[in-house]
Coordinates of C-alpha atoms and ligand atoms in Angstrom, one line a residue:
M1 CA 8.4 88.2 167.6
V2 CA 9.3 85.1 165.7
V3 CA 7.2 83.0 163.9
A4 CA 9.0 79.7 162.8
T5 CA 6.9 77.3 160.2
T6 CA 7.8 73.5 160.4
N7 CA 7.1 70.9 157.6
A8 CA 4.1 68.7 158.5
P9 CA 5.5 65.7 160.0
G10 CA 3.9 62.2 158.7
R11 CA 0.5 61.9 156.8
S12 CA -0.7 65.2 155.1
S13 CA -2.2 65.7 151.8
R14 CA 1.3 67.6 151.4
D15 CA 3.4 64.7 151.7
S16 CA 1.1 62.0 149.5
E17 CA -1.8 61.1 148.0
S18 CA -2.8 58.5 150.7
G19 CA -2.3 61.5 153.2
A20 CA -5.3 63.3 151.5
G21 CA -7.3 60.2 151.6
W22 CA -7.2 59.8 148.2
L23 CA -5.8 56.0 148.4
D24 CA -6.5 53.7 150.9
C25 CA -9.7 55.2 151.8
S26 CA -11.9 51.7 152.2
G27 CA -14.4 53.5 153.7
P28 CA -15.3 55.6 156.6
G29 CA -14.1 55.5 160.1
V30 CA -15.6 54.6 163.3
W31 CA -17.0 58.1 163.4
C32 CA -19.6 56.1 161.5
D33 CA -21.2 54.3 164.8
D34 CA -21.7 58.1 166.2
V35 CA -24.2 59.3 163.4
P36 CA -28.0 58.7 164.7
D37 CA -29.7 56.7 162.9
G38 CA -31.9 58.1 160.3
T39 CA -30.0 61.0 159.8
R40 CA -30.1 62.6 156.3
S41 CA -27.0 64.9 154.8
L42 CA -28.2 68.4 154.7
S43 CA -28.8 69.6 151.3
W44 CA -28.5 73.5 150.1
L45 CA -30.5 72.2 147.0
R46 CA -33.5 71.8 149.1
P47 CA -36.0 74.4 148.9
S48 CA -37.3 74.1 152.6
V49 CA -33.6 74.7 153.7
L50 CA -33.3 78.2 151.4
W51 CA -36.6 78.9 152.7
Q52 CA -35.1 77.9 156.6
S53 CA -32.2 80.5 155.9
R54 CA -34.3 83.4 153.8
N55 CA -33.6 85.7 157.1
D56 CA -30.2 86.3 155.4
V57 CA -31.2 88.0 152.5
V58 CA -34.1 89.9 154.4
A59 CA -30.9 91.2 156.1
T60 CA -28.7 92.0 153.7
T61 CA -31.1 93.5 151.3
L62 CA -33.9 95.1 153.4
A63 CA -33.1 95.9 156.9
D64 CA -31.2 94.0 159.5
P65 CA -32.7 93.9 163.1
T66 CA -29.3 92.0 164.0
P67 CA -27.3 95.0 165.8
A68 CA -30.5 96.3 167.8
A69 CA -30.9 92.6 168.9
R70 CA -27.1 92.1 170.0
A71 CA -27.9 95.3 172.1
R72 CA -30.8 93.9 173.8
W73 CA -28.5 90.9 174.5
V74 CA -25.8 92.9 175.6
E75 CA -27.9 94.8 177.7
L76 CA -28.8 91.7 179.5
A77 CA -25.8 90.0 180.0
R78 CA -24.5 93.4 181.8
Q79 CA -27.4 93.8 184.0
R80 CA -26.7 90.0 185.1
A81 CA -23.0 90.6 185.6
G82 CA -23.2 93.9 187.7
E83 CA -21.6 97.1 186.3
G84 CA -18.0 98.1 187.0
T85 CA -16.6 94.2 187.4
A86 CA -14.4 92.0 185.1
V87 CA -17.4 89.8 184.1
A88 CA -19.4 93.2 183.0
D89 CA -16.2 93.4 180.3
F90 CA -17.1 89.8 179.0
V91 CA -13.3 88.6 180.3
I92 CA -13.5 85.2 181.3
A93 CA -10.8 84.0 183.8
G94 CA -9.6 81.0 182.1
P95 CA -7.1 78.3 182.8
A96 CA -3.8 80.0 184.7
G97 CA -0.5 78.7 184.4
D98 CA 2.0 78.6 181.3
S99 CA 1.0 75.8 179.5
V100 CA -2.8 76.2 178.3
S101 CA -4.4 74.7 175.1
M102 CA -7.7 75.4 173.1
L103 CA -9.5 73.7 170.4
L104 CA -10.9 75.5 167.6
V105 CA -13.7 74.1 165.2
G106 CA -15.1 76.4 162.6
D107 CA -18.5 76.3 160.8
P108 CA -19.2 72.9 162.1
G109 CA -23.4 72.4 162.6
E110 CA -25.1 70.6 159.5
G111 CA -25.4 67.4 161.7
D112 CA -24.4 64.7 158.9
N113 CA -21.0 62.8 158.7
A114 CA -18.3 65.3 158.0
Q115 CA -19.5 67.2 161.4
Y116 CA -19.0 63.5 163.6
A117 CA -15.6 62.5 162.0
V118 CA -14.2 65.8 162.7
A119 CA -16.2 65.5 166.2
H120 CA -14.6 62.2 166.8
E121 CA -11.2 63.4 166.5
L122 CA -11.9 66.6 168.7
A123 CA -13.0 64.2 171.1
E124 CA -9.5 62.6 170.9
Q125 CA -7.5 66.0 171.3
S126 CA -9.9 67.1 173.9
K127 CA -8.2 64.7 176.1
S128 CA -5.1 67.1 176.4
A129 CA -6.9 70.3 175.8
D130 CA -8.2 72.9 178.5
F131 CA -11.2 74.7 176.5
A132 CA -12.6 74.3 173.3
V133 CA -14.0 77.2 171.0
I134 CA -16.4 77.3 168.1
C135 CA -15.8 80.0 165.6
S136 CA -19.0 80.9 164.2
D137 CA -22.3 79.1 162.6
V138 CA -22.7 76.3 165.4
I139 CA -26.1 75.5 164.2
Y140 CA -27.5 75.2 160.3
P141 CA -29.2 76.0 158.5
A142 CA -30.9 78.4 161.0
G143 CA -29.6 78.0 164.5
D144 CA -32.8 76.5 165.9
Q145 CA -32.9 75.1 169.1
A146 CA -34.6 72.1 168.1
D147 CA -31.4 71.5 166.2
Y148 CA -28.9 71.5 169.2
G149 CA -29.3 68.1 170.1
R150 CA -28.3 66.4 166.8
K151 CA -26.1 68.8 165.6
F152 CA -24.5 69.9 168.8
H153 CA -25.0 68.4 172.1
H154 CA -24.8 64.6 170.5
P155 CA -21.8 64.7 168.3
Y156 CA -19.9 66.7 171.2
R157 CA -20.7 64.6 173.9
N158 CA -17.3 63.1 174.5
V159 CA -15.5 66.1 173.7
G160 CA -14.2 66.8 177.4
V161 CA -13.5 70.5 177.9
P162 CA -16.1 73.5 178.2
I163 CA -17.0 74.7 174.6
Y164 CA -17.6 78.4 174.1
A165 CA -18.9 79.8 171.1
L166 CA -18.8 82.7 168.6
P167 CA -21.9 83.3 166.7
G168 CA -22.3 82.9 163.1
N169 CA -24.7 84.2 160.7
H170 CA -26.4 81.2 160.7
D171 CA -26.9 81.5 164.4
W172 CA -28.6 85.1 163.9
Y173 CA -31.2 83.8 161.7
E174 CA -33.4 83.1 164.5
G175 CA -32.4 86.1 166.8
L176 CA -29.7 84.1 168.6
H177 CA -32.4 83.0 171.2
A178 CA -31.1 79.4 170.9
F179 CA -27.7 79.9 171.2
M180 CA -28.0 82.3 173.9
H181 CA -29.9 80.1 176.1
Y182 CA -27.2 77.7 176.0
F183 CA -24.1 79.0 175.7
C184 CA -25.0 82.1 178.2
K185 CA -28.1 81.3 180.1
L186 CA -30.1 84.1 178.9
D187 CA -33.5 84.2 177.6
D188 CA -35.8 86.9 176.2
P189 CA -38.6 85.2 174.8
G190 CA -40.8 88.4 174.3
Y191 CA -38.4 90.2 172.2
V192 CA -39.7 91.6 169.4
P193 CA -37.5 92.3 166.4
R194 CA -36.7 96.1 165.2
F195 CA -36.1 96.7 161.6
G196 CA -36.7 100.5 161.5
R197 CA -38.8 102.7 159.6
G198 CA -40.1 102.3 156.2
P199 CA -41.5 100.3 153.3
A200 CA -37.9 98.0 153.4
A201 CA -38.4 97.6 157.2
W202 CA -42.0 96.9 157.1
L203 CA -41.1 94.4 154.4
A204 CA -38.5 92.8 156.4
S205 CA -40.4 92.5 159.4
R206 CA -43.0 90.5 157.5
L207 CA -40.6 88.3 155.7
W208 CA -38.7 87.5 158.8
R209 CA -38.4 83.9 160.0
K210 CA -39.3 84.0 163.7
P211 CA -37.7 81.6 166.5
Q212 CA -38.8 78.0 166.5
Q213 CA -40.5 76.8 169.4
D214 CA -38.4 73.9 171.1
S215 CA -40.1 70.8 170.7
G216 CA -39.1 69.7 174.4
T217 CA -36.5 67.4 173.3
A218 CA -32.9 68.0 173.0
G219 CA -33.2 66.4 169.9
G220 CA -35.8 68.2 168.6
A221 CA -38.2 67.2 165.8
D222 CA -36.4 64.7 164.1
G223 CA -37.0 62.4 167.4
V224 CA -33.6 62.1 168.5
T225 CA -33.1 62.7 172.6
V226 CA -29.8 63.2 173.6
A227 CA -28.6 64.3 176.9
E228 CA -27.4 68.2 176.7
R229 CA -23.9 68.7 177.3
P230 CA -23.9 71.0 180.3
P231 CA -23.1 74.6 179.6
P232 CA -19.4 76.0 180.0
D233 CA -18.2 77.3 183.2
P234 CA -17.9 79.8 183.7
V235 CA -20.7 80.5 181.7
Q236 CA -20.0 82.3 178.6
P237 CA -20.9 86.1 179.4
A238 CA -22.3 87.4 176.0
P239 CA -22.1 86.7 172.1
Y240 CA -18.8 88.7 172.0
F241 CA -16.3 87.7 175.1
A242 CA -12.5 87.4 175.8
I243 CA -10.9 84.4 177.7
D244 CA -7.7 84.8 179.8
A245 CA -5.8 81.6 178.9
G246 CA -2.6 81.2 180.5
P247 CA -0.1 83.9 179.5
A248 CA -2.5 85.0 176.2
R249 CA -5.8 86.8 175.9
Y250 CA -8.4 85.1 173.3
V251 CA -10.9 88.1 172.1
G252 CA -13.7 86.9 170.4
I253 CA -16.7 89.5 168.7
D254 CA -19.8 88.7 166.7
T255 CA -19.9 89.9 163.4
G256 CA -23.5 89.1 163.0
I257 CA -25.5 88.4 159.6
N258 CA -23.8 91.2 157.7
G259 CA -19.8 91.3 159.1
E260 CA -20.1 94.1 160.9
V261 CA -19.2 95.1 164.1
D262 CA -21.9 97.8 166.0
A263 CA -20.0 100.7 167.9
A264 CA -20.5 99.5 171.4
Q265 CA -19.0 96.2 170.7
Y266 CA -16.1 98.3 168.9
E267 CA -15.4 100.4 171.9
W268 CA -15.4 97.2 174.0
L269 CA -12.8 95.5 171.2
Q270 CA -10.7 98.3 171.8
R271 CA -10.8 98.7 175.5
V272 CA -10.3 95.0 176.3
S273 CA -7.6 94.4 173.5
L274 CA -5.7 97.5 175.3
Q275 CA -6.0 96.2 178.3
C276 CA -2.7 94.2 179.6
P277 CA -0.4 94.7 177.0
E278 CA 2.1 92.4 178.2
R279 CA -0.3 89.3 177.3
P280 CA -0.1 88.8 173.7
K281 CA -3.6 88.6 172.1
I282 CA -5.5 86.6 169.8
L283 CA -8.8 87.4 167.8
L284 CA -11.1 85.1 167.0
T285 CA -14.0 86.3 164.6
G286 CA -16.8 84.9 162.4
K287 CA -15.3 86.9 159.5
P288 CA -11.8 86.3 158.5
I289 CA -9.9 89.5 158.1
Y290 CA -7.7 87.8 154.8
V291 CA -9.4 85.3 152.9
D292 CA -9.5 83.8 149.1
G293 CA -6.2 86.2 148.6
T294 CA -8.2 89.3 149.4
Y295 CA -8.3 91.5 152.2
R296 CA -11.7 92.1 154.2
P297 CA -10.8 94.3 157.1
G298 CA -13.9 94.2 159.1
R299 CA -16.7 96.9 158.9
V300 CA -17.4 99.3 161.9
I301 CA -21.2 100.5 161.7
G302 CA -21.3 103.9 161.0
S303 CA -17.0 104.6 161.2
R304 CA -14.6 104.4 159.0
Q305 CA -12.8 102.5 161.5
T306 CA -11.8 98.9 161.0
V307 CA -11.7 95.6 163.3
D308 CA -8.2 95.2 161.7
Q309 CA -6.8 98.6 162.8
V310 CA -7.2 97.3 166.7
V311 CA -5.5 94.1 165.6
T312 CA -2.5 95.9 164.2
D313 CA -2.2 98.6 166.8
P314 CA 1.1 97.5 168.3
R315 CA -0.5 98.4 172.0
A316 CA -3.0 95.6 171.9
N317 CA -0.1 92.9 171.1
F318 CA -2.0 90.9 168.6
V319 CA -0.1 87.8 167.2
M320 CA -3.0 86.2 165.3
A321 CA -6.4 86.5 164.0
I322 CA -8.5 83.5 163.1
G323 CA -11.7 83.6 161.4
G324 CA -14.6 81.1 160.5
D325 CA -17.4 81.5 157.8
I326 CA -15.3 80.2 155.0
H327 CA -15.1 76.2 155.1
N328 CA -11.7 75.3 154.6
Y329 CA -8.2 76.3 155.9
Q330 CA -6.1 79.3 154.8
R331 CA -2.8 81.1 156.3
Y332 CA -1.4 84.3 155.7
P333 CA 1.7 85.6 157.4
V334 CA 1.3 89.3 157.3
K335 CA 4.5 91.4 157.9
L336 CA 3.6 95.1 159.2
A337 CA 5.5 97.9 158.6
D338 CA 7.0 97.8 162.3
E339 CA 8.6 94.5 161.4
R340 CA 5.9 92.6 163.7
T341 CA 3.9 89.7 162.0
I342 CA 0.4 88.7 162.5
Q343 CA -0.9 85.1 161.3
Y344 CA -4.3 85.5 159.5
V345 CA -5.7 82.2 159.7
V346 CA -9.0 81.0 158.1
S347 CA -10.5 77.8 159.9
G348 CA -14.5 77.5 158.9
G349 CA -13.8 73.4 157.7
G350 CA -15.3 71.8 160.6
G351 CA -17.7 69.9 159.5
A352 CA -20.4 71.8 157.2
Y353 CA -20.0 72.0 153.1
M354 CA -16.5 72.6 151.6
H355 CA -16.0 76.0 150.1
A356 CA -13.8 75.6 147.1
T357 CA -10.0 76.5 147.4
H358 CA -9.4 75.7 143.9
V359 CA -11.1 79.3 143.1
I360 CA -8.1 81.0 145.0
P361 CA -5.8 82.9 142.5
P362 CA -1.9 83.1 143.1
V363 CA -2.1 84.9 146.5
Y364 CA -0.4 88.1 146.5
I365 CA -1.3 90.3 149.3
N366 CA 0.5 93.0 151.5
G367 CA 3.5 91.3 151.3
V368 CA 2.3 87.7 151.6
T369 CA 3.0 85.6 148.3
E370 CA 2.1 82.3 147.4
S371 CA 5.3 80.5 149.1
D372 CA 4.1 82.0 152.3
F373 CA 0.3 81.0 152.1
R374 CA -1.0 77.8 153.3
C375 CA -4.2 76.2 152.5
Y376 CA -6.1 72.8 152.6
P377 CA -7.4 71.2 151.1
L378 CA -4.9 72.2 148.4
R379 CA -5.7 73.5 145.2
R380 CA -5.5 70.3 143.4
D381 CA -7.4 68.2 146.1
S382 CA -10.1 70.8 146.0
L383 CA -10.7 70.9 142.0
A384 CA -9.9 66.7 142.0
R385 CA -12.9 66.2 144.6
F386 CA -15.1 69.0 143.1
S387 CA -14.7 67.5 139.8
Q388 CA -15.9 64.1 140.8
I389 CA -19.1 66.0 142.6
V390 CA -19.8 67.9 139.5
D391 CA -19.2 64.6 137.6
R392 CA -22.0 62.8 139.6
R393 CA -24.8 65.4 139.9
L394 CA -24.5 67.0 136.8
F395 CA -24.2 64.1 134.2
G396 CA -24.5 61.2 136.6
G397 CA -21.2 60.1 135.8
L398 CA -21.4 59.3 132.3
L399 CA -19.5 62.0 131.3
R400 CA -16.4 61.8 133.1
T401 CA -15.4 65.0 133.8
S402 CA -13.8 63.8 137.3
I403 CA -10.0 65.2 137.0
E404 CA -7.4 63.0 138.7
P405 CA -5.4 64.7 141.7
Q406 CA -2.1 64.2 139.4
S407 CA -3.6 65.9 136.7
A408 CA -5.1 68.6 138.9
A409 CA -1.5 69.0 140.4
R410 CA -0.1 69.7 136.8
Y411 CA -2.8 72.0 136.3
Y412 CA -1.8 74.3 138.7
A413 CA 2.0 74.0 138.3
D414 CA 1.1 75.1 134.7
R415 CA -0.2 78.4 136.5
G416 CA 2.5 78.7 138.4
I417 CA 1.0 77.4 141.7
V418 CA 3.3 74.2 142.6
S419 CA 1.3 72.1 145.5
R420 CA 3.2 69.1 145.5
V421 CA 6.4 67.0 144.9
D422 CA 7.1 67.1 141.0
R423 CA 7.0 63.3 140.8
E424 CA 3.3 63.1 141.4
L425 CA 2.5 65.5 138.4
A426 CA 0.8 64.1 135.3
D427 CA 3.4 64.6 132.5
R428 CA 0.8 66.8 130.3
L429 CA -2.5 67.5 130.3
S430 CA -4.8 66.6 127.5
L431 CA -7.0 69.1 126.1
G432 CA -9.8 67.4 127.5
V433 CA -8.5 67.8 131.3
R434 CA -7.9 71.3 130.5
L435 CA -11.5 72.1 129.3
K436 CA -12.8 70.0 132.4
A437 CA -10.8 71.8 135.1
A438 CA -11.8 75.3 133.2
L439 CA -15.6 74.1 133.7
V440 CA -15.4 73.1 137.4
R441 CA -13.5 76.2 138.0
R442 CA -15.9 78.6 136.4
I443 CA -18.9 77.2 138.7
P444 CA -20.2 80.4 140.2
A445 CA -18.9 80.9 143.6
G446 CA -20.2 84.1 144.3
R447 CA -23.2 84.9 146.9
L448 CA -26.6 84.0 146.3
F449 CA -28.7 82.8 149.1
H450 CA -24.5 81.7 150.5
R451 CA -21.6 80.9 148.1
F452 CA -23.9 78.6 145.7
G453 CA -21.4 76.9 143.8
S454 CA -19.5 75.0 146.9
E455 CA -23.0 74.5 148.8
A456 CA -24.8 73.1 145.9
F457 CA -21.8 70.4 145.4
A458 CA -21.6 70.0 149.0
F459 CA -20.5 66.1 149.4
D460 CA -20.9 64.0 152.6
S461 CA -18.4 61.3 152.2
P462 CA -14.6 60.8 152.6
P463 CA -12.2 62.0 151.9
F464 CA -13.7 65.1 153.6
F465 CA -10.9 67.8 153.7
K466 CA -12.1 69.1 156.9
N467 CA -9.9 70.5 159.4
F468 CA -9.7 72.0 162.9
L469 CA -7.3 73.9 165.3
R470 CA -5.3 73.2 168.0
V471 CA -3.4 76.0 170.0
D472 CA -0.9 75.0 172.7
L473 CA 0.5 78.5 174.6
E474 CA 3.3 78.1 176.4
R475 CA 4.5 81.0 178.3
T476 CA 6.3 82.8 175.4
S477 CA 5.3 80.9 172.3
A478 CA 2.0 79.6 171.0
T479 CA 2.3 76.5 168.4
V480 CA -0.9 76.2 166.2
T481 CA -1.7 73.0 164.2
C482 CA -4.3 72.6 161.8
F483 CA -5.3 68.8 161.9
G484 CA -6.9 67.8 158.6
V485 CA -9.9 65.2 159.1
T486 CA -10.4 62.5 156.1
G487 CA -12.9 60.5 157.6
C488 CA -11.4 57.4 156.1
A489 CA -11.3 54.2 158.3
G490 CA -7.7 53.7 160.2
T491 CA -7.1 57.7 160.7
E492 CA -8.5 58.3 163.6
H493 CA -6.1 58.2 165.9
T494 CA -4.0 59.8 163.6
P495 CA -4.9 63.0 162.0
S496 CA -3.1 64.6 159.2
V497 CA -1.2 67.6 160.3
E498 CA -1.8 70.1 157.7
D499 CA 0.1 73.1 158.8
R500 CA 2.1 73.9 162.3
F501 CA 3.9 76.9 162.9
T502 CA 5.0 78.6 166.4
I503 CA 4.8 81.9 166.8
T504 CA 7.1 83.4 169.5
W505 CA 7.3 86.5 172.0
Ligands
LIG1 FE1 -20.4 78.8 157.9

């Protein structure tokens, strides 16, 4: 297997400030016309939003009903499919032929400006693609049925290909009922979540937020009524599934709220991964395996095995693993002991608030160094954008804590991370800029309700630094393109290419 990385052609954040959206961004693009009247940005500082998301805290600290609920959904799916059939193994016979193109968008569903900007580009790309996959967190904050109109059906109404999806933790906050209703055509309204025994389980059952009733309109309680997209055809068999597409097989897993895979799903993952060894495999997951310079192999409940053990098994023939959950783009080409290289990609910048990349330390993990690593936004752009938001939110713009991109580039160059050409670096940094950078970098990015720092300083105006992927399969290769979306006027038909690489087999 050979991996070739080509320099992103044309406009991108690696080429110029204009490519990043810092210059010439006179205002939002035509996607603005798609945003329904009355749309409010989803604010993670709003107490009601945090309260709606409380099942995350319940599941991670008291008792997690997700594995039992998933077992119930899978049981219903198998009953429908009939035992012993290919469908019962949750394998979709996707497009045949040598050339198949897939679009992947991660973590989109906040229903505000950034999602609509990405959706516009996605619709354009769909004219020459075969299907699309949402890789985790279809609907924020809690996967509610009433939010599907404004956050799924309406933004993607012009995406002219079937859309499949893998659930993220936010979709599980309501037991996955709305997700299963739309993508899998399965309903189980009488299901009662199971928390186990003991005081913690009792408390969890009391605090657990129950699925919300559908208001009866696709737009839900906010009064926006839109036509539903038709469900994917063939319908998605289960929350985890595989798609045979041209020469390759996509294998999608469901990592629930806690990022774990249950034993039954793991057995399925092994089985479908070892089938058809001649087909290269691509893992799709709600939890990336390499992210933020760390290795998270993927826990299996009640076992020491990991998801990555399957991915690296030479008999399975995986060439790439793509994960959502973290709202930016990252790529780690990991060379294994047997000389194969697997591309580990994070692609969660599909619409929701941006996770900072400026907190990622210089990368050195399992043979991947800073020179191999790619991310979008670049750390300099992430630092510069967050500094603007911090300035605005904390100080009302009075303290002028925002950092110019050139200064941010110098800040990282001084730390051995050169992200741009030298001519765009500031000469030297003042003490004030260094202090500002240190302040912004220390805003907590750990997990409280979520990753608090990134959510608290979410923004919903261009430049967005959003992204989605396009994977073009050919008989002996896959070309992967990371498109950047700034949302700036005039860029709608020329999305920036932030990364592109080709895997051959
Ligand atoms: Fe997410």
